[in-house]
Each structure stands twice: as C-alpha cells, then as structure tokens.
C-alpha cells in the first residue's frame, strides 16, 4: 500500500468523523425546542444513518477500523441498537481475501505449498476478520485443523490506522472534554502490534490453556475456582500463519442454533466470565479481546464455551493483580477506603477528593448485567448522575460552565487498567447480547478473594514479616510477640497494635498482621484503626480539659451553655450527668439504626436531634450506658462551651500537646486513607452472644439480642469513607495504639506530657503532615458579644474542613524543646491556654480563662493543672457527689477498683476489642487496637499477660472468672458494656 492510499484512508476517516459530529451536535441543539416523542424519533433516525455510515467505511477500509467496530458491536449495554445491529456483521463476515494471497502467505511462511502440508484445504474461509482469515483443513496425518492466515500488508495499515485513531480521539477530547479516551487509545497503540505476530499468539494460547487447566473431559465436581472451558491446541505457528486444533462449535451470535442444541445462554456467559476472572485475578495473564466473534459453544453437551484468539493479551504484575482484586472487592463491600487504597497502589490518581463519586464510577464496571433495553435506561440514568456530579464539582471548585466541561477528574490512569476496563466492558456487552443476567459480584468474587486470601491467609507460621520488625523494647514485649503469634495462628488476630508505658517509658510498641481482610499490606506503627467507644475516653478528656481551662463547670446545667438543649424536660441535666451516663438519654438517637444509619455522619443534624430528645429517667437516678448519645452530648457541650469546633478542641487539648499529629482523629481528613485498617468480624466469637442474658446496666436498645443484630452490619458501615470522615465522638475515633497509649500515659501522670516517644518506632510519632483547619466555629450564648476569629475560611473547599500541609523536620517537636529532666517543654500556644485548678463540685464557674493563663504557662508540660484530676476522672473524693455510687463509670471513664473497693485506674474499651486504660498506682498505661472485631478474646489474653508480667492488677473487665459455663457468660459479657 502506497502513501497515497494511506492519505486517502486518513481523509475518509476524518471526513466521516466530522460529518457524524456535526450531525449529532446539530440534533443536540434542535432537541431543546422539541417535544420528547419527536426528539426520540429524530435520535433513532440519526443513530441509524450514522451506524450505516460507520459500517460502510469500516468494511471499505478494514484494518484497525474493523477491530474497533467489533468492539463497538459488543457493547449492547451502552450503544444504540442501530450501531449494534449494523456493526455485529463485522465480527466474522468481512469480504474474504483472494485464495491465491492465502496460499502465497502459507508457502512463504512454512516453506511448503498447501498441497505438501494438507490433505485437504477449504478455499472458503470459516471467518474473515480485521487481521486474518481462518480456513478449515486436514493435515497429512489426518488431523483436522484450522489455519489462521494474516492479510498481506495489514501490519502497515494497522499502524497507520492507530495514528489516525489517536488523532480523532485527541480531537474529540478537545471538542468534548467529558469524552476523553486518550488513555485507552494510548494503551491500544502499545498492545495492538503484538497481535500481528502469530508466534506470540501461539505462546499466549498455550499459557492460558495451561493456566485454566483446560481438558476435553468434563468434570461436574470441579472446585469452585476451577473453570470449565475449551481452548484449541496449538499445532504450529510462524509470524503470519497459525495452525490450531479444529473444534466444532456454534458461534455466539447464532441464536437459533444455540437454542436448537439446548445450550443454556446464562451458564455459557457465566462460565466465560469465570474464565476471565481466573485469568485476571488468579493468573494475571488474560485475553484482552473477548468480543463475541472470539467464542464458540461446543455442539456436544454440556455445551462448553470455546475460547479463541489470544493475540491481544495482557500480563500484569502481582501487585497490580492484588490492586485490581482489592478494587473489585471494595465495590462489592462498599468500602471507600479500600477503593481509594487500590487506586493509590495501581497508580490511578484523582485530582479531587470525591470518594462517593469514585465508588459510583467503579461500581458501573461490576454492576449486574441487564437486557439491552434495561441497559439503555441505565445508561440514561448514568448520564443524569454524571450531570449531577459535575454540578457538585462546579459548586465545590467554583468553576464556570466552560471550566467544568473541560475539567478531567483523573490525573493519571494506569495502562493496565485500560485493557482490564475493556475486557470488563466486552464481557458486559456479551451478557447483554445473549440476554444473560450476570451478577459479577457473585461470579467473580471467589477469584478476586483468592488472590488476596492467599497472601492474607499466610499467618505468623508462614510469614516471617507478620510482626513488624521494629526493635524490642523489653522482655515483656518479646514474650508478648509470641502470644500474638499464637493468636494469629488461631485466626483470632487479623491486624493489631499494642503499645504500653511503664513509669513514663515505652516498654511495648508492636504492630502485627495486615490492614484488612482484602488488604494484605502489613500493619505499621502509624496505621490508623477504628476504635469505636474508645473514642468516648477521648471526648471525656476534652470536656475535662475545658473544665481545667475555666470554660466549663461539671455541675453546670447544659442548657445554660446550650440553650436549644433545655427542651423536653432536659433543663435539669448537668454536665456531670452526661459524663456519668446518668442523664436519662441512654437511648437518644437509637432510632437512627432503623431510620437511616448514615444520618450518624451528619454532625449538625445529630446535634439538632440530641437537643430535641427527651430523657427516659430523672438525671442522676440511674446509670445506663449512653452507647451512642454520649458522643453528641459531649460534642455539643464542647462546641458551645468553647465557641470552637470539636476537632479544633481535640487538636488544642490533646493532639498537639502530646505531639501525636496524624495518629489520632475523630473524623479522618483526606490523605490518610492509605494508613487505614479495615474492619472484619470474628463470626465464631460473636456467635456466643446467644449465651448472654439481658444486662441491667445496658439501655433497652443495646441489649445482647440487639447487638447480635447490629454487629453484622457494623464493619460495612464503619468501613465507609463518609462514616470514617464523620464526627461521631461515641464511636468513630481512628488512632494508632502508640498515640492512644501516649494519651493514657499522660493521664496516668496527672496530665504530664511523657518524654518523646521511642525513637525505635518508625516513622516517628507526630511527624505526619495532616493538620486540620476548621472553617467555622460555634459561638455559645455564654460568649455572646465576643467576636471570635474565624479559622481558615478558605479551607471550605478542602473537604471536611481539612487541608494538607507539608511537614518538615523542624515541625516534629511542635515547637518544643527538651530539658534536662527528659520531658518536653511545649512552646506556649493556644494548646497551652490557661485553665483553673479549681475542681470544686459546687456550681460556681471558675474565675475565667485569662485568670489562669499564668498558671498554665508555669506548667507548660502538663495538659491538666488540677492536682486532683484523677479524682475528677474517676468521680471520687470531692467529686463523689457527681457520680452514682457503686456505678461502673466515673466522669467519662470506666473505673477499675481494688479488692478493698478503692479505685486505682480508668479507661475505655470499644466494641470489637480495642481498648485504652491506665493504672495510677503503678504508673502503667496500655492501648490495644485491632481490626478483627470480637468479644474481646484477643484483647483479654494480651492484657492478662502484660499485667501478669508486670505484676499489676488486672481490671475486672479483662478477667476470666473460670472455665465453667455460668462464669463463661459473665466473662463474655464484660466487653459488651463498651
């Protein structure tokens, strides 16, 4: 083919592209002034005439355009029916090349004439496609074969067509930016030339056949991950000729023959889908061109699919295979965190933090297939959804209509993902063509799970790196790691962190296991675990910090600082009632579980509802665990008493003074997703709930029978990114064990900031760059008339009030300096704001914030000034009148008592097993974070061991009374209170 012909081809392609574009664009403009019936009729006519134009040109030009047409013809799920009906003719019925050309190619490639090689050679091809045509023949030894012969000069044509296709795609992306297919054409340009070497295809065919374990024998008892398909055996190959075993089959588009032989279309498409799931997730080597022309169905029962044409194949790395599996499973589970993590691992970069839209986009790939008519409706709904998303984008980024049209939310799209997307799209089109309903989440799931479970299932006994290789701090830690190995081998641990302080020093800081059921990355010391009600201990500490700073009084009526709260009989509820779980609001907002659990993520709505709730009992009369309401009650008090946002007080009171930036959040910011652990459930452990009777100290909506119903939905709900980003102070803290242990190590010493965390733990604690910015504040009635400076109004566009700030080594100590006593002296800033040492239980408020500023400057290494802060936490001494006698809770914390009845420690555990607590008398603090939710089996074993080794009292919450059945109920039940 000369250059003149090439330029004529190019001119025809570009001319047709312009004609079709103008045709549709003009109709799009006219449509605005028409009624729907007339508009629909005009669109139908436009599709018909343009489909014919495309088909005629593709037949004339052949080459790459036929292959593109074959791809389009298989997308019955997205393209108008006119295109499908016209272009499906390209799958195998192109005009054949002259037989003389075929013989010439065979003789040139094999060095012999067709008569010397074959007993019989059918001159009429079985099929003619874009690159080659296939003839039936019989070898000299009598074996029946098919001979695939490449068209002459097709290589040059294909390569030039690729250039033209890329030019058209680039032009469309410029004219209609929302239709940018550049990544797809770029990958196609890279992969397509491989199809032109039939030696390459022969080797691919052998590899896929070997991977799938193809055999001519049918096995009805095959394992779940074993597929049942046929692939022809390779007899001989050269660059332009391929000889394969002949398999007699029916084409997928021959619907009458399929029906006549009794083939089940549903089973055929399911098995094809399973075969491709195996290739992608198990083998990492898959056929990139599964259009209907590349399949047959065997004529003999059980009518197994026959896979053909392995010219375009894709090999992906083990890491990419795992990322694709994680992406698939994340959509199946609705796990936004795992989805974004998979994006990061595979190199797919987004310009915006839109996790919900990302989930919607990827879910489209794996949605259950539908009929052509349903697919058309779904495509229409997707267009409407896209328009809504673009409107959200426009509002969030303050873009003009023109700017939003040209905005591309994808910054980088990995090439491997292109072919993967193409395959999934072709399989979907195939199921629509055959009217098969494929539930991809069911059919493909076992294969995706296998690639991750293979690595995750390697517990400590098979994985030398199961425990993070940080140096050991003590003999206790060395022994503890052996305990963790035992628990891991018993499948009681998926991922875990344990950190402990003794006498102000770190003695344990261990991380082990993996981040999630479908996330085989190892747990690191800075990984973030959801800790559920452990967060209550953080919220309580923030309230006490406000009391210490003169912003709040424990004996104050909440309605005084939060006027909206004083409705429906709540005017007598005081701050200490909330902390002691005696406000009578133990069941407030419990109905969210039935109404809409996602409402928990709406901070303002929940504060509004809690303010309108009504108590069930008189305040101070009965201690019933406020399992959900506690967080919003504390949060509302904190914001109205301080005039600042909840997260701002968290930073001032705890995070910055303790130098634990980036490792303790209530509502995570964008950018930490790669460090998040995902929750899963120990179903065996939770099956024991049936043994537990009703608990008098638990509210009516949080009894064991309620929990057994609730807990199965908890991992999926709290793995959702929008829930993780929400402020739910009763249940949604995310932290590392080392940050949580440092918090309790400070509390055990009356608020004294411990020395810098162990240098053995990497990355160093407090060195993460995520610094919250708070775009708005609450101004309390108490502070009415005082103007408070707004914090970072520009950060409203950053997503959930956070922005990214690059960290540098000079920031690591938060402006602090080390003194000779080994404790960090923190620079005086807002986090070190003043506080009153007054801790009297009378109703008089402290003297004020400013009055106590000097005392706080003199105690800059403490987060609390009150010398009786432990009494305040536990509700003893002069604070005893603020708590219900003999109750399990003090003021915000679960308290632990000695045999003589005196209290020696406090802390808070969370549903699933995470915990943090401290022992005042022994200056001991410990934190455990884990992601396999249980009734505390692993945590109990760990805490028992550490307390035994250190010879410190074991809190009764973690004690096992005996192995007998009656006591078993009691020991199982203990963790449920938290």
PDB file of C-alpha atoms in Angstrom, residues 569-774:
ATOM      1  CA  UNK A 569     -37.559  18.139  80.271  1.00  0.00           C
ATOM      2  CA  UNK A 570     -33.772  18.381  79.925  1.00  0.00           C
ATOM      3  CA  UNK A 571     -33.306  21.696  81.749  1.00  0.00           C
ATOM      4  CA  UNK A 572     -32.008  19.901  84.879  1.00  0.00           C
ATOM      5  CA  UNK A 573     -29.387  17.752  83.123  1.00  0.00           C
ATOM      6  CA  UNK A 574     -25.892  18.821  84.147  1.00  0.00           C
ATOM      7  CA  UNK A 575     -22.501  18.210  82.573  1.00  0.00           C
ATOM      8  CA  UNK A 576     -21.585  15.546  85.140  1.00  0.00           C
ATOM      9  CA  UNK A 577     -24.772  13.622  84.367  1.00  0.00           C
ATOM     10  CA  UNK A 578     -23.613  13.147  80.803  1.00  0.00           C
ATOM     11  CA  UNK A 579     -20.116  12.058  81.849  1.00  0.00           C
ATOM     12  CA  UNK A 580     -21.546   9.630  84.415  1.00  0.00           C
ATOM     13  CA  UNK A 581     -24.085   8.121  81.984  1.00  0.00           C
ATOM     14  CA  UNK A 582     -26.952   9.235  84.236  1.00  0.00           C
ATOM     15  CA  UNK A 583     -28.598  11.902  82.064  1.00  0.00           C
ATOM     16  CA  UNK A 584     -31.520   9.638  81.142  1.00  0.00           C
ATOM     17  CA  UNK A 585     -30.731   9.975  77.425  1.00  0.00           C
ATOM     18  CA  UNK A 586     -29.252   6.490  77.060  1.00  0.00           C
ATOM     19  CA  UNK A 587     -31.496   5.612  74.095  1.00  0.00           C
ATOM     20  CA  UNK A 588     -31.465   9.000  72.392  1.00  0.00           C
ATOM     21  CA  UNK A 589     -30.992   8.722  68.602  1.00  0.00           C
ATOM     22  CA  UNK A 590     -31.032   4.936  68.807  1.00  0.00           C
ATOM     23  CA  UNK A 591     -33.719   5.006  66.114  1.00  0.00           C
ATOM     24  CA  UNK A 592     -31.103   6.140  63.578  1.00  0.00           C
ATOM     25  CA  UNK A 593     -30.228   2.477  63.071  1.00  0.00           C
ATOM     26  CA  UNK A 594     -33.675   1.806  61.639  1.00  0.00           C
ATOM     27  CA  UNK A 595     -34.340   5.217  60.086  1.00  0.00           C
ATOM     28  CA  UNK A 596     -31.021   5.683  58.269  1.00  0.00           C
ATOM     29  CA  UNK A 597     -27.665   4.748  59.820  1.00  0.00           C
ATOM     30  CA  UNK A 598     -25.879   7.205  57.522  1.00  0.00           C
ATOM     31  CA  UNK A 599     -27.538  10.070  59.384  1.00  0.00           C
ATOM     32  CA  UNK A 600     -24.896   9.433  62.050  1.00  0.00           C
ATOM     33  CA  UNK A 601     -22.463  11.103  59.673  1.00  0.00           C
ATOM     34  CA  UNK A 602     -24.455  14.374  59.725  1.00  0.00           C
ATOM     35  CA  UNK A 603     -22.954  16.209  62.691  1.00  0.00           C
ATOM     36  CA  UNK A 604     -25.280  19.217  62.676  1.00  0.00           C
ATOM     37  CA  UNK A 605     -28.403  17.091  62.259  1.00  0.00           C
ATOM     38  CA  UNK A 606     -27.390  14.812  65.136  1.00  0.00           C
ATOM     39  CA  UNK A 607     -26.695  17.781  67.425  1.00  0.00           C
ATOM     40  CA  UNK A 608     -30.091  19.192  66.500  1.00  0.00           C
ATOM     41  CA  UNK A 609     -31.811  15.876  67.254  1.00  0.00           C
ATOM     42  CA  UNK A 610     -29.996  15.339  70.538  1.00  0.00           C
ATOM     43  CA  UNK A 611     -31.047  18.840  71.613  1.00  0.00           C
ATOM     44  CA  UNK A 612     -34.675  17.928  70.904  1.00  0.00           C
ATOM     45  CA  UNK A 613     -34.593  14.500  72.595  1.00  0.00           C
ATOM     46  CA  UNK A 614     -36.410  13.683  75.811  1.00  0.00           C
ATOM     47  CA  UNK A 615     -34.940  11.821  78.834  1.00  0.00           C
ATOM     48  CA  UNK A 616     -36.420   8.495  79.915  1.00  0.00           C
ATOM     49  CA  UNK A 617     -35.383   8.824  83.573  1.00  0.00           C
ATOM     50  CA  UNK A 618     -34.637  11.635  86.003  1.00  0.00           C
ATOM     51  CA  UNK A 619     -30.997  12.849  85.775  1.00  0.00           C
ATOM     52  CA  UNK A 620     -28.676  11.270  88.321  1.00  0.00           C
ATOM     53  CA  UNK A 621     -31.048   8.420  89.218  1.00  0.00           C
ATOM     54  CA  UNK A 622     -29.845   5.505  87.090  1.00  0.00           C
ATOM     55  CA  UNK A 623     -26.564   4.732  85.331  1.00  0.00           C
ATOM     56  CA  UNK A 624     -27.307   3.270  81.905  1.00  0.00           C
ATOM     57  CA  UNK A 625     -24.602   3.208  79.265  1.00  0.00           C
ATOM     58  CA  UNK A 626     -25.055   6.026  76.713  1.00  0.00           C
ATOM     59  CA  UNK A 627     -23.568   3.924  73.915  1.00  0.00           C
ATOM     60  CA  UNK A 628     -24.365   6.344  71.071  1.00  0.00           C
ATOM     61  CA  UNK A 629     -25.766   9.552  72.557  1.00  0.00           C
ATOM     62  CA  UNK A 630     -22.693  10.138  74.751  1.00  0.00           C
ATOM     63  CA  UNK A 631     -20.643  11.440  71.820  1.00  0.00           C
ATOM     64  CA  UNK A 632     -23.132  14.019  70.574  1.00  0.00           C
ATOM     65  CA  UNK A 633     -23.900  15.150  74.103  1.00  0.00           C
ATOM     66  CA  UNK A 634     -20.196  15.704  74.802  1.00  0.00           C
ATOM     67  CA  UNK A 635     -19.654  17.220  71.359  1.00  0.00           C
ATOM     68  CA  UNK A 636     -22.467  19.733  71.733  1.00  0.00           C
ATOM     69  CA  UNK A 637     -21.222  20.760  75.174  1.00  0.00           C
ATOM     70  CA  UNK A 638     -17.640  21.101  73.906  1.00  0.00           C
ATOM     71  CA  UNK A 639     -18.574  23.278  70.934  1.00  0.00           C
ATOM     72  CA  UNK A 640     -20.994  25.543  72.813  1.00  0.00           C
ATOM     73  CA  UNK A 641     -18.733  25.956  75.851  1.00  0.00           C
ATOM     74  CA  UNK A 642     -15.612  26.713  73.817  1.00  0.00           C
ATOM     75  CA  UNK A 643     -17.079  28.534  70.832  1.00  0.00           C
ATOM     76  CA  UNK A 644     -14.895  26.340  68.633  1.00  0.00           C
ATOM     77  CA  UNK A 645     -15.332  23.225  66.551  1.00  0.00           C
ATOM     78  CA  UNK A 646     -14.993  19.816  68.162  1.00  0.00           C
ATOM     79  CA  UNK A 647     -11.921  18.882  66.130  1.00  0.00           C
ATOM     80  CA  UNK A 648     -10.229  22.169  66.972  1.00  0.00           C
ATOM     81  CA  UNK A 649     -10.505  21.437  70.679  1.00  0.00           C
ATOM     82  CA  UNK A 650      -9.210  17.913  70.036  1.00  0.00           C
ATOM     83  CA  UNK A 651      -6.116  19.439  68.446  1.00  0.00           C
ATOM     84  CA  UNK A 652      -5.606  22.045  71.178  1.00  0.00           C
ATOM     85  CA  UNK A 653      -6.269  19.830  74.150  1.00  0.00           C
ATOM     86  CA  UNK A 654      -4.696  16.531  73.160  1.00  0.00           C
ATOM     87  CA  UNK A 655      -3.107  16.113  69.737  1.00  0.00           C
ATOM     88  CA  UNK A 656      -0.644  18.999  69.656  1.00  0.00           C
ATOM     89  CA  UNK A 657       0.434  18.951  73.323  1.00  0.00           C
ATOM     90  CA  UNK A 658       1.129  15.212  73.130  1.00  0.00           C
ATOM     91  CA  UNK A 659       2.796  15.503  69.710  1.00  0.00           C
ATOM     92  CA  UNK A 660       0.627  12.790  68.161  1.00  0.00           C
ATOM     93  CA  UNK A 661      -0.275  14.640  64.974  1.00  0.00           C
ATOM     94  CA  UNK A 662      -1.655  12.432  62.243  1.00  0.00           C
ATOM     95  CA  UNK A 663      -2.339   9.478  64.544  1.00  0.00           C
ATOM     96  CA  UNK A 664      -5.486  10.426  66.434  1.00  0.00           C
ATOM     97  CA  UNK A 665      -8.641  11.638  64.721  1.00  0.00           C
ATOM     98  CA  UNK A 666     -12.348  11.827  65.351  1.00  0.00           C
ATOM     99  CA  UNK A 667     -13.359  12.172  61.715  1.00  0.00           C
ATOM    100  CA  UNK A 668     -10.385  11.439  59.472  1.00  0.00           C
ATOM    101  CA  UNK A 669      -9.117  14.005  56.930  1.00  0.00           C
ATOM    102  CA  UNK A 670      -8.447  13.314  53.251  1.00  0.00           C
ATOM    103  CA  UNK A 671      -4.997  11.891  52.645  1.00  0.00           C
ATOM    104  CA  UNK A 672      -4.731   9.265  55.372  1.00  0.00           C
ATOM    105  CA  UNK A 673      -6.680   6.546  53.557  1.00  0.00           C
ATOM    106  CA  UNK A 674      -3.566   4.506  52.806  1.00  0.00           C
ATOM    107  CA  UNK A 675      -2.953   4.046  56.556  1.00  0.00           C
ATOM    108  CA  UNK A 676      -6.460   2.901  57.488  1.00  0.00           C
ATOM    109  CA  UNK A 677      -7.214  -0.573  58.772  1.00  0.00           C
ATOM    110  CA  UNK A 678     -10.475  -2.132  57.583  1.00  0.00           C
ATOM    111  CA  UNK A 679     -12.844  -3.900  59.936  1.00  0.00           C
ATOM    112  CA  UNK A 680     -13.939  -7.500  59.729  1.00  0.00           C
ATOM    113  CA  UNK A 681     -15.871  -9.751  62.063  1.00  0.00           C
ATOM    114  CA  UNK A 682     -14.920 -12.793  64.129  1.00  0.00           C
ATOM    115  CA  UNK A 683     -18.197 -14.593  63.486  1.00  0.00           C
ATOM    116  CA  UNK A 684     -17.330 -17.505  65.771  1.00  0.00           C
ATOM    117  CA  UNK A 685     -16.755 -15.171  68.687  1.00  0.00           C
ATOM    118  CA  UNK A 686     -19.909 -13.161  68.145  1.00  0.00           C
ATOM    119  CA  UNK A 687     -21.966 -16.342  67.910  1.00  0.00           C
ATOM    120  CA  UNK A 688     -21.518 -16.513  71.700  1.00  0.00           C
ATOM    121  CA  UNK A 689     -23.869 -13.549  72.081  1.00  0.00           C
ATOM    122  CA  UNK A 690     -26.713 -16.016  72.211  1.00  0.00           C
ATOM    123  CA  UNK A 691     -25.397 -17.202  75.600  1.00  0.00           C
ATOM    124  CA  UNK A 692     -25.683 -13.784  77.194  1.00  0.00           C
ATOM    125  CA  UNK A 693     -28.780 -12.799  79.121  1.00  0.00           C
ATOM    126  CA  UNK A 694     -30.109  -9.233  79.342  1.00  0.00           C
ATOM    127  CA  UNK A 695     -27.792  -6.795  81.096  1.00  0.00           C
ATOM    128  CA  UNK A 696     -29.277  -4.394  83.673  1.00  0.00           C
ATOM    129  CA  UNK A 697     -26.542  -1.766  83.147  1.00  0.00           C
ATOM    130  CA  UNK A 698     -27.231  -1.533  79.405  1.00  0.00           C
ATOM    131  CA  UNK A 699     -30.068   0.500  77.849  1.00  0.00           C
ATOM    132  CA  UNK A 700     -33.045  -1.288  76.334  1.00  0.00           C
ATOM    133  CA  UNK A 701     -31.859  -0.682  72.764  1.00  0.00           C
ATOM    134  CA  UNK A 702     -28.371  -2.060  73.432  1.00  0.00           C
ATOM    135  CA  UNK A 703     -29.047  -5.443  74.966  1.00  0.00           C
ATOM    136  CA  UNK A 704     -27.198  -8.559  73.675  1.00  0.00           C
ATOM    137  CA  UNK A 705     -30.072  -9.508  71.374  1.00  0.00           C
ATOM    138  CA  UNK A 706     -29.915  -6.013  69.801  1.00  0.00           C
ATOM    139  CA  UNK A 707     -26.155  -6.177  69.484  1.00  0.00           C
ATOM    140  CA  UNK A 708     -26.265  -9.532  67.699  1.00  0.00           C
ATOM    141  CA  UNK A 709     -28.458  -7.934  65.026  1.00  0.00           C
ATOM    142  CA  UNK A 710     -26.407  -4.759  64.891  1.00  0.00           C
ATOM    143  CA  UNK A 711     -22.911  -6.163  64.798  1.00  0.00           C
ATOM    144  CA  UNK A 712     -23.147  -7.925  61.424  1.00  0.00           C
ATOM    145  CA  UNK A 713     -23.724  -4.577  59.720  1.00  0.00           C
ATOM    146  CA  UNK A 714     -21.109  -2.639  61.706  1.00  0.00           C
ATOM    147  CA  UNK A 715     -17.956  -3.463  59.669  1.00  0.00           C
ATOM    148  CA  UNK A 716     -19.542  -2.487  56.341  1.00  0.00           C
ATOM    149  CA  UNK A 717     -20.991   0.713  57.805  1.00  0.00           C
ATOM    150  CA  UNK A 718     -17.837   1.852  59.589  1.00  0.00           C
ATOM    151  CA  UNK A 719     -15.604   0.915  56.656  1.00  0.00           C
ATOM    152  CA  UNK A 720     -17.447   3.501  54.563  1.00  0.00           C
ATOM    153  CA  UNK A 721     -15.324   6.568  53.994  1.00  0.00           C
ATOM    154  CA  UNK A 722     -18.098   9.082  54.591  1.00  0.00           C
ATOM    155  CA  UNK A 723     -18.709   7.481  58.002  1.00  0.00           C
ATOM    156  CA  UNK A 724     -14.991   7.421  58.812  1.00  0.00           C
ATOM    157  CA  UNK A 725     -14.844  11.136  57.976  1.00  0.00           C
ATOM    158  CA  UNK A 726     -17.810  11.958  60.180  1.00  0.00           C
ATOM    159  CA  UNK A 727     -17.580  13.309  63.707  1.00  0.00           C
ATOM    160  CA  UNK A 728     -19.127  10.608  65.902  1.00  0.00           C
ATOM    161  CA  UNK A 729     -17.367  11.035  69.267  1.00  0.00           C
ATOM    162  CA  UNK A 730     -19.042   8.000  70.801  1.00  0.00           C
ATOM    163  CA  UNK A 731     -17.827   5.529  68.208  1.00  0.00           C
ATOM    164  CA  UNK A 732     -15.659   6.872  65.411  1.00  0.00           C
ATOM    165  CA  UNK A 733     -12.162   7.589  66.661  1.00  0.00           C
ATOM    166  CA  UNK A 734      -9.256   6.480  64.483  1.00  0.00           C
ATOM    167  CA  UNK A 735      -5.858   6.166  66.053  1.00  0.00           C
ATOM    168  CA  UNK A 736      -2.695   4.159  66.410  1.00  0.00           C
ATOM    169  CA  UNK A 737      -2.049   2.262  69.620  1.00  0.00           C
ATOM    170  CA  UNK A 738       1.063   4.343  70.279  1.00  0.00           C
ATOM    171  CA  UNK A 739      -0.952   7.605  70.125  1.00  0.00           C
ATOM    172  CA  UNK A 740      -3.669   6.185  72.388  1.00  0.00           C
ATOM    173  CA  UNK A 741      -1.132   4.782  74.865  1.00  0.00           C
ATOM    174  CA  UNK A 742       0.653   8.151  74.989  1.00  0.00           C
ATOM    175  CA  UNK A 743      -2.671   9.815  75.838  1.00  0.00           C
ATOM    176  CA  UNK A 744      -3.241   7.460  78.787  1.00  0.00           C
ATOM    177  CA  UNK A 745       0.424   7.721  79.795  1.00  0.00           C
ATOM    178  CA  UNK A 746      -0.150  11.476  80.165  1.00  0.00           C
ATOM    179  CA  UNK A 747      -3.388  10.943  82.098  1.00  0.00           C
ATOM    180  CA  UNK A 748      -1.807   8.426  84.480  1.00  0.00           C
ATOM    181  CA  UNK A 749       0.700  11.133  85.484  1.00  0.00           C
ATOM    182  CA  UNK A 750      -1.998  13.739  86.026  1.00  0.00           C
ATOM    183  CA  UNK A 751      -1.639  15.241  82.557  1.00  0.00           C
ATOM    184  CA  UNK A 752       2.178  15.383  82.488  1.00  0.00           C
ATOM    185  CA  UNK A 753       3.378  15.040  78.907  1.00  0.00           C
ATOM    186  CA  UNK A 754       5.612  11.951  78.614  1.00  0.00           C
ATOM    187  CA  UNK A 755       9.120  12.153  77.137  1.00  0.00           C
ATOM    188  CA  UNK A 756       9.303  11.880  73.333  1.00  0.00           C
ATOM    189  CA  UNK A 757       8.034   8.542  72.080  1.00  0.00           C
ATOM    190  CA  UNK A 758      10.522   5.767  71.449  1.00  0.00           C
ATOM    191  CA  UNK A 759      12.934   6.511  68.603  1.00  0.00           C
ATOM    192  CA  UNK A 760      12.753   2.791  67.713  1.00  0.00           C
ATOM    193  CA  UNK A 761       9.265   3.235  66.298  1.00  0.00           C
ATOM    194  CA  UNK A 762       9.249   4.421  62.681  1.00  0.00           C
ATOM    195  CA  UNK A 763       8.036   6.712  61.299  1.00  0.00           C
ATOM    196  CA  UNK A 764       8.449   8.880  64.402  1.00  0.00           C
ATOM    197  CA  UNK A 765       5.234   9.610  66.257  1.00  0.00           C
ATOM    198  CA  UNK A 766       3.917  13.086  65.483  1.00  0.00           C
ATOM    199  CA  UNK A 767       5.581  13.552  62.102  1.00  0.00           C
ATOM    200  CA  UNK A 768       2.573  13.179  59.824  1.00  0.00           C
ATOM    201  CA  UNK A 769       1.668  16.316  57.886  1.00  0.00           C
ATOM    202  CA  UNK A 770      -2.130  16.367  58.132  1.00  0.00           C
ATOM    203  CA  UNK A 771      -3.121  19.424  60.113  1.00  0.00           C
ATOM    204  CA  UNK A 772      -6.847  20.122  60.443  1.00  0.00           C
ATOM    205  CA  UNK A 773      -8.223  23.532  59.527  1.00  0.00           C
ATOM    206  CA  UNK A 774     -11.607  24.485  60.904  1.00  0.00           C
TER     207      UNK A 774
END
